[in-house]
Tab-separated table of C-alpha atoms and ligand atoms in Angstrom:
chain	number	residue	atom	x	y	z
Y	12	MET	CA	47.915	138.403	-84.527
Y	13	THR	CA	45.339	135.349	-83.910
Y	14	ALA	CA	46.236	132.088	-82.356
Y	15	ALA	CA	46.628	130.354	-85.824
Y	16	THR	CA	49.293	132.852	-86.762
Y	17	LEU	CA	50.773	132.494	-83.668
Y	18	ILE	CA	51.103	128.922	-83.882
Y	19	ASP	CA	52.077	129.342	-87.246
Y	20	ASP	CA	54.866	131.821	-86.324
Y	21	LEU	CA	56.027	129.511	-83.485
Y	22	PHE	CA	56.170	126.564	-85.676
Y	23	SER	CA	58.071	128.172	-88.871
Y	24	SER	CA	60.615	129.869	-86.307
Y	25	GLY	CA	61.088	126.437	-84.719
Y	26	ILE	CA	60.387	127.723	-81.275
Y	27	LEU	CA	57.694	124.960	-81.063
Y	28	ILE	CA	57.880	121.430	-83.075
Y	29	GLU	CA	54.853	119.973	-84.556
Y	30	THR	CA	53.726	116.476	-83.887
Y	31	GLY	CA	50.633	116.019	-85.668
Y	32	VAL	CA	48.513	116.210	-82.320
Y	33	ASP	CA	47.139	119.689	-81.061
Y	34	GLY	CA	48.609	120.665	-77.815
Y	35	LEU	CA	51.673	118.174	-78.100
Y	36	TYR	CA	54.705	119.934	-79.163
Y	37	GLY	CA	58.508	119.505	-78.993
Y	38	ARG	CA	60.302	122.729	-77.781
Y	39	SER	CA	63.331	124.335	-79.012
Y	40	GLY	CA	66.493	125.227	-76.657
Y	41	ALA	CA	65.472	128.718	-77.086
Y	42	PHE	CA	61.929	128.310	-75.672
Y	43	GLU	CA	63.493	125.957	-72.735
Y	44	GLU	CA	65.901	128.728	-71.896
Y	45	VAL	CA	63.083	131.219	-71.365
Y	46	ILE	CA	61.536	128.483	-69.242
Y	47	ASP	CA	64.522	128.117	-67.057
Y	48	ARG	CA	64.856	131.908	-66.836
Y	49	PHE	CA	61.183	132.564	-65.757
Y	50	ASN	CA	61.910	129.761	-63.376
Y	51	ALA	CA	64.836	131.467	-61.701
Y	52	LEU	CA	62.685	134.562	-61.744
Y	53	ILE	CA	60.302	132.636	-59.543
Y	54	THR	CA	62.971	131.150	-57.251
Y	55	ARG	CA	63.923	135.046	-56.947
Y	56	PHE	CA	60.512	136.031	-55.681
Y	57	GLY	CA	59.675	132.889	-53.607
Y	58	GLY	CA	63.166	131.301	-52.827
Y	59	GLY	CA	63.546	132.903	-49.665
Y	60	ASP	CA	60.569	131.354	-47.923
Y	61	GLY	CA	61.989	128.074	-47.199
Y	62	ALA	CA	60.100	125.869	-49.304
Y	63	THR	CA	60.582	121.976	-49.504
Y	64	ARG	CA	61.319	121.174	-52.903
Y	65	VAL	CA	59.699	117.934	-53.911
Y	66	HIS	CA	59.597	116.275	-57.634
Y	67	PHE	CA	57.058	113.760	-58.764
Y	68	PRO	CA	57.319	112.203	-62.210
Y	69	PRO	CA	54.380	113.208	-64.466
Y	70	GLY	CA	52.244	109.897	-63.217
Y	71	ILE	CA	50.162	109.547	-60.069
Y	72	SER	CA	48.920	106.308	-58.376
Y	73	ARG	CA	45.976	105.438	-59.712
Y	74	THR	CA	44.314	104.502	-56.435
Y	75	GLN	CA	45.257	108.078	-55.025
Y	76	PHE	CA	43.760	109.695	-58.353
Y	77	GLU	CA	40.590	107.585	-57.739
Y	78	LYS	CA	40.471	109.038	-53.881
Y	79	SER	CA	41.038	112.602	-55.299
Y	80	GLY	CA	37.616	112.878	-56.946
Y	81	TYR	CA	38.850	114.132	-60.201
Y	82	MET	CA	36.877	111.675	-62.272
Y	83	LYS	CA	34.083	113.584	-60.577
Y	84	SER	CA	35.083	116.983	-61.207
Y	85	PHE	CA	37.046	116.883	-64.626
Y	86	PRO	CA	36.268	113.191	-66.316
Y	87	GLN	CA	36.827	115.193	-69.515
Y	88	LEU	CA	40.625	116.115	-68.859
Y	89	ALA	CA	42.019	112.790	-67.505
Y	90	GLY	CA	44.560	110.639	-69.001
Y	91	THR	CA	44.879	107.314	-68.069
Y	92	VAL	CA	47.875	105.014	-68.799
Y	93	HIS	CA	47.147	101.865	-70.413
Y	94	ALA	CA	49.291	99.061	-71.560
Y	95	PHE	CA	49.415	95.714	-73.163
Y	96	VAL	CA	49.241	92.941	-70.598
Y	97	GLY	CA	48.396	89.907	-73.013
Y	98	ASN	CA	49.925	86.784	-74.046
Y	99	ASP	CA	51.181	85.421	-77.449
Y	100	ALA	CA	47.859	84.672	-79.003
Y	101	ASP	CA	46.960	88.381	-78.137
Y	102	HIS	CA	49.967	89.649	-79.479
Y	103	CYS	CA	49.364	88.061	-82.557
Y	104	ARG	CA	45.675	89.937	-82.664
Y	105	LEU	CA	47.505	93.000	-81.835
Y	106	LEU	CA	49.722	92.918	-84.804
Y	107	ALA	CA	47.024	91.803	-87.286
Y	108	GLN	CA	45.004	94.776	-85.908
Y	109	LEU	CA	47.952	97.272	-86.389
Y	110	GLN	CA	48.683	95.738	-90.110
Y	111	ALA	CA	45.311	95.924	-90.793
Y	112	GLY	CA	44.691	99.385	-89.789
Y	113	GLU	CA	41.905	98.606	-87.228
Y	114	ASP	CA	41.369	99.420	-83.560
Y	115	TRP	CA	44.406	97.791	-81.548
Y	116	THR	CA	43.801	99.458	-78.440
Y	117	GLU	CA	41.060	97.406	-77.032
Y	118	GLY	CA	43.106	94.746	-75.514
Y	119	GLN	CA	45.134	97.765	-73.611
Y	120	LYS	CA	44.595	97.636	-70.189
Y	121	PRO	CA	44.814	100.195	-67.301
Y	122	THR	CA	47.926	100.656	-65.617
Y	123	ASP	CA	48.459	101.931	-61.797
Y	124	ILE	CA	49.389	104.798	-63.501
Y	125	VAL	CA	47.519	108.168	-64.387
Y	126	LEU	CA	48.927	111.271	-65.530
Y	127	THR	CA	49.464	113.873	-63.429
Y	128	PRO	CA	46.389	116.792	-63.850
Y	129	ALA	CA	47.651	119.197	-61.521
Y	130	ALA	CA	51.343	119.607	-60.059
Y	131	CYS	CA	49.971	119.529	-56.432
Y	132	TYR	CA	47.950	116.287	-56.543
Y	133	PRO	CA	50.631	113.728	-55.499
Y	134	LEU	CA	51.683	116.043	-52.680
Y	135	TYR	CA	48.772	115.609	-50.498
Y	136	PRO	CA	48.468	112.194	-49.759
Y	137	ALA	CA	52.434	112.070	-49.201
Y	138	VAL	CA	52.137	114.907	-46.589
Y	139	ALA	CA	49.281	113.558	-44.905
Y	140	LYS	CA	51.345	110.177	-44.346
Y	141	ALA	CA	53.928	111.925	-42.997
Y	142	GLY	CA	52.120	112.792	-39.938
Y	143	ALA	CA	50.821	115.804	-37.910
Y	144	LEU	CA	51.786	119.362	-39.293
Y	145	PRO	CA	54.149	121.487	-37.090
Y	146	ASP	CA	52.564	124.837	-35.997
Y	147	ALA	CA	54.280	126.835	-38.664
Y	148	GLY	CA	52.481	124.301	-41.155
Y	149	LYS	CA	54.212	123.498	-44.781
Y	150	LEU	CA	55.380	124.940	-47.379
Y	151	TYR	CA	56.242	122.844	-50.718
Y	152	ASP	CA	57.770	123.834	-54.234
Y	153	LEU	CA	56.617	121.130	-57.012
Y	154	THR	CA	57.180	121.118	-60.738
Y	155	SER	CA	55.451	118.669	-63.217
Y	156	TYR	CA	54.682	118.462	-66.298
Y	157	CYS	CA	50.768	117.984	-66.351
Y	158	PHE	CA	48.499	116.329	-68.878
Y	159	ARG	CA	44.903	117.587	-69.712
Y	160	HIS	CA	42.848	116.166	-72.790
Y	161	GLU	CA	42.003	119.287	-74.072
Y	162	PRO	CA	43.147	119.392	-77.911
Y	163	SER	CA	43.246	122.598	-79.374
Y	164	LYS	CA	44.732	124.991	-82.077
Y	165	GLU	CA	45.720	127.605	-79.583
Y	166	PRO	CA	49.288	127.369	-78.744
Y	167	THR	CA	48.671	128.209	-74.937
Y	168	ARG	CA	46.045	125.377	-74.583
Y	169	MET	CA	48.352	122.212	-74.479
Y	170	GLN	CA	47.994	118.420	-73.552
Y	171	LEU	CA	51.183	118.147	-71.904
Y	172	PHE	CA	52.537	121.171	-70.132
Y	173	ARG	CA	54.475	122.339	-66.727
Y	174	MET	CA	53.122	123.467	-63.966
Y	175	ARG	CA	55.258	125.011	-61.030
Y	176	GLU	CA	53.451	125.147	-57.902
Y	177	PHE	CA	53.805	126.535	-54.260
Y	178	VAL	CA	51.717	124.780	-52.002
Y	179	ARG	CA	50.903	126.209	-48.531
Y	180	ILE	CA	49.253	123.950	-45.891
Y	181	GLY	CA	48.278	125.115	-42.386
Y	182	THR	CA	45.849	127.355	-40.746
Y	183	PRO	CA	43.037	129.509	-42.430
Y	184	GLU	CA	45.141	132.398	-41.814
Y	185	GLN	CA	48.350	131.035	-42.980
Y	186	VAL	CA	47.189	129.649	-46.050
Y	187	ARG	CA	45.164	132.837	-46.974
Y	188	GLY	CA	48.222	134.979	-46.121
Y	189	PHE	CA	50.298	132.989	-48.390
Y	190	ARG	CA	47.849	133.110	-51.452
Y	191	GLU	CA	47.547	136.909	-50.695
Y	192	SER	CA	50.889	137.583	-50.599
Y	193	TRP	CA	51.515	135.646	-54.073
Y	194	LEU	CA	48.641	137.655	-55.667
Y	195	THR	CA	50.806	140.653	-55.013
Y	196	ARG	CA	54.179	138.987	-56.294
Y	197	GLY	CA	52.517	137.647	-59.479
Y	198	GLN	CA	51.626	140.916	-60.323
Y	199	GLU	CA	55.016	142.417	-59.664
Y	200	MET	CA	56.791	139.314	-61.367
Y	201	ILE	CA	54.753	139.926	-64.804
Y	202	GLY	CA	54.799	143.701	-64.476
Y	203	LEU	CA	58.747	143.398	-64.479
Y	204	LEU	CA	58.487	141.662	-67.515
Y	205	GLY	CA	56.554	144.287	-69.180
Y	206	LEU	CA	53.527	142.164	-69.892
Y	207	PRO	CA	50.203	143.775	-69.743
Y	208	LEU	CA	47.969	141.762	-66.972
Y	209	THR	CA	44.875	141.685	-65.512
Y	210	VAL	CA	43.697	139.469	-62.130
Y	211	ASP	CA	40.058	138.047	-61.945
Y	212	VAL	CA	38.137	135.838	-60.027
Y	213	ALA	CA	37.912	132.469	-61.694
Y	214	ASN	CA	36.734	128.826	-61.804
Y	215	ASP	CA	37.862	125.416	-62.873
Y	216	PRO	CA	36.335	123.532	-65.697
Y	217	PHE	CA	33.767	121.429	-63.626
Y	218	PHE	CA	32.093	119.018	-66.046
Y	219	GLY	CA	28.316	118.930	-66.641
Y	220	ARG	CA	25.209	120.255	-64.960
Y	221	ALA	CA	26.222	119.681	-61.422
Y	222	GLY	CA	29.636	121.280	-62.274
Y	223	LYS	CA	27.913	124.304	-63.229
Y	224	MET	CA	27.195	124.627	-59.565
Y	225	LEU	CA	30.422	124.139	-58.344
Y	226	ALA	CA	31.747	126.710	-60.439
Y	227	ASN	CA	29.529	129.159	-59.763
Y	228	ASN	CA	30.078	128.247	-55.792
Y	229	GLN	CA	33.933	128.875	-56.404
Y	230	ARG	CA	33.539	132.054	-57.862
Y	231	ASP	CA	31.016	133.638	-55.536
Y	232	SER	CA	33.380	132.458	-52.365
Y	233	GLY	CA	36.475	134.058	-54.370
Y	234	LEU	CA	38.408	130.471	-54.227
Y	235	LYS	CA	40.202	130.808	-57.200
Y	236	PHE	CA	41.735	133.849	-59.229
Y	237	GLU	CA	43.867	134.087	-62.191
Y	238	LEU	CA	46.355	136.246	-63.391
Y	239	LEU	CA	45.595	136.713	-67.187
Y	240	ILE	CA	47.927	138.264	-69.942
Y	241	PRO	CA	46.549	138.466	-73.637
Y	242	VAL	CA	48.423	135.784	-75.782
Y	243	ASN	CA	45.916	134.442	-78.304
Y	244	SER	CA	43.763	137.617	-78.281
Y	245	GLU	CA	43.037	140.839	-76.582
Y	246	GLU	CA	39.259	139.772	-75.969
Y	247	ASN	CA	40.454	136.653	-74.228
Y	248	PRO	CA	43.326	136.734	-72.301
Y	249	THR	CA	45.269	133.903	-71.038
Y	250	ALA	CA	45.372	132.488	-67.451
Y	251	CYS	CA	49.151	132.225	-66.963
Y	252	LEU	CA	48.945	131.972	-62.943
Y	253	SER	CA	46.591	130.704	-60.736
Y	254	PHE	CA	45.934	131.184	-57.241
Y	255	ASN	CA	43.760	128.415	-55.443
Y	256	TYR	CA	42.290	128.411	-52.113
Y	257	HIS	CA	40.921	124.629	-51.157
Y	258	GLN	CA	39.924	125.578	-47.668
Y	259	GLU	CA	39.712	122.029	-46.084
Y	260	HIS	CA	38.989	120.053	-49.390
Y	261	PHE	CA	42.293	118.488	-49.545
Y	262	GLY	CA	43.326	118.325	-45.700
Y	263	SER	CA	39.949	116.679	-45.109
Y	264	LEU	CA	39.911	114.371	-48.165
Y	265	TRP	CA	43.602	113.187	-47.315
Y	266	GLY	CA	43.452	113.543	-43.451
Y	267	ILE	CA	46.033	116.085	-43.172
Y	268	LYS	CA	45.865	117.402	-39.320
Y	269	GLY	CA	47.489	119.545	-37.017
Y	270	GLU	CA	48.906	118.294	-33.741
Y	271	GLY	CA	45.376	119.045	-32.120
Y	272	GLY	CA	43.632	117.270	-34.791
Y	273	GLU	CA	42.460	120.478	-36.637
Y	274	VAL	CA	42.148	119.709	-40.304
Y	275	ALA	CA	44.866	121.626	-42.488
Y	276	HIS	CA	43.605	124.261	-44.829
Y	277	THR	CA	45.362	124.396	-48.459
Y	278	ALA	CA	46.414	126.728	-50.991
Y	279	CYS	CA	48.364	126.609	-54.271
Y	280	VAL	CA	49.936	129.030	-56.561
Y	281	GLY	CA	50.434	127.446	-59.982
Y	282	PHE	CA	52.755	129.065	-62.645
Y	283	GLY	CA	51.838	127.744	-66.021
Y	284	MET	CA	55.539	127.895	-67.495
Y	285	GLU	CA	54.487	127.359	-71.343
Y	286	ARG	CA	52.007	130.016	-70.900
Y	287	VAL	CA	54.565	132.855	-69.638
Y	288	ALA	CA	56.933	131.761	-72.352
Y	289	LEU	CA	54.284	132.204	-74.992
Y	290	ALA	CA	53.212	135.526	-73.749
Y	291	LEU	CA	56.803	136.515	-74.044
Y	292	PHE	CA	57.262	135.262	-77.493
Y	293	LYS	CA	53.803	136.813	-78.551
Y	294	HIS	CA	54.871	140.052	-77.216
Y	295	TYR	CA	58.429	140.345	-77.768
Y	296	GLY	CA	58.688	138.242	-80.887
Y	297	MET	CA	60.420	134.980	-82.078
Y	298	ASP	CA	63.988	136.245	-81.574
Y	299	THR	CA	65.218	136.330	-77.905
Y	300	ASP	CA	68.137	138.249	-78.724
Y	301	ALA	CA	65.959	140.718	-80.122
Y	302	TRP	CA	63.626	141.207	-76.928
Y	303	PRO	CA	63.684	144.543	-75.239
Y	304	GLU	CA	66.945	145.249	-72.966
Y	305	GLY	CA	65.225	145.640	-69.987
Y	306	VAL	CA	63.172	142.335	-70.184
Y	307	ARG	CA	66.391	140.745	-71.087
Y	308	LYS	CA	67.786	142.110	-68.023
Y	309	VAL	CA	65.062	140.796	-65.447
Y	310	LEU	CA	65.442	137.394	-67.327
Y	311	TRP	CA	68.866	136.901	-67.682
Y	312	GLY	CA	70.675	139.321	-65.357
T	4	AMP	P1	44.872	125.143	-63.115
T	4	AMP	O1	45.037	124.035	-62.244
T	4	AMP	O2	43.877	124.919	-64.206
T	4	AMP	O3	44.551	126.670	-62.337
T	4	AMP	O4	46.244	125.289	-64.168
T	4	AMP	C1	47.188	126.046	-63.388
T	4	AMP	C2	48.084	127.082	-64.283
T	4	AMP	O5	48.490	125.848	-65.277
T	4	AMP	C3	47.187	127.881	-65.299
T	4	AMP	O6	47.240	129.064	-64.470
T	4	AMP	C4	47.900	127.925	-66.293
T	4	AMP	O7	48.853	128.593	-66.511
T	4	AMP	C5	48.383	126.355	-66.496
T	4	AMP	N1	47.369	125.714	-67.542
T	4	AMP	C6	46.419	124.924	-67.264
T	4	AMP	N2	46.003	124.454	-68.181
T	4	AMP	C7	46.981	124.277	-69.491
T	4	AMP	C8	46.832	123.821	-70.517
T	4	AMP	N3	46.104	123.201	-71.216
T	4	AMP	N4	47.844	124.258	-71.306
T	4	AMP	C9	49.253	125.182	-70.895
T	4	AMP	N5	48.937	125.874	-69.842
T	4	AMP	C10	48.007	125.536	-68.882
T	5	ZN	ZN1	47.658	122.827	-56.953
């Protein structure tokens, strides 16, 4: 089954609903049920760690977004929210442009909101504002819809998708220990679902020529690992979970410090909720009632 036939199957069975835009889909109740059950499985593995749950809407402050450096690294993926802020005359022009099928977006002005590119982005400035870290550091559990401008016919590459993340903030030892434990847990979890998996070192899609160096450095330093599951094809398995160690990057950018003034290290583990659901649909078929008993038991108990 290729990516094209997989997406056709998902559409024809109503699991995903077409909108005319690649990567922007409606989800069926059955699809959401699988996401809910996978969320519960994640909580079964990580719920005992005492993470603080935080929910942000899928937008971040433009000021914080600018400071985050995202436009330096991933300008091709960012999505900004623009709005009409004109007067009556501007409105008349806008309506005329719409009527004539002309470009009406030139008058749209940037708002103070940018679409969230990764669930953890709004967290760091909030943690910095809360003051010095306790000795035990902090652990957060976040979920957000995220936007990335990467339209694709591959159902696993969406423009709006959900990411659940655990974020650990503390000493290098605390943060590395967290990432190690989730590397093991992630494999156990996906193994329980009977899905084939590999874990590999990875890099983020840094933009441009300078980005090549950043990507190489990230790989060479082992800062990003991914858990991959074949979904669209056997040859190019899909990253469904990510394990990222940012070292001091976000701690020094936002000024997150311990009691003694030492800059905090951070790491996050990200679950691509739609990707895991799609992996399950791909491997077990479009009818969740017909999924293998063992898999149903893990998800539905
Ligand atoms: P990343 O920050 O790129 O490591 O993304 C975290 C997780 O989100 C990845 O492991 C994927 O499972 C998921 N993800 C990233 N990009 C997309 C996308 N375009 N569509 C669906 N899921 C995605
Ligand atoms: Zn993150």
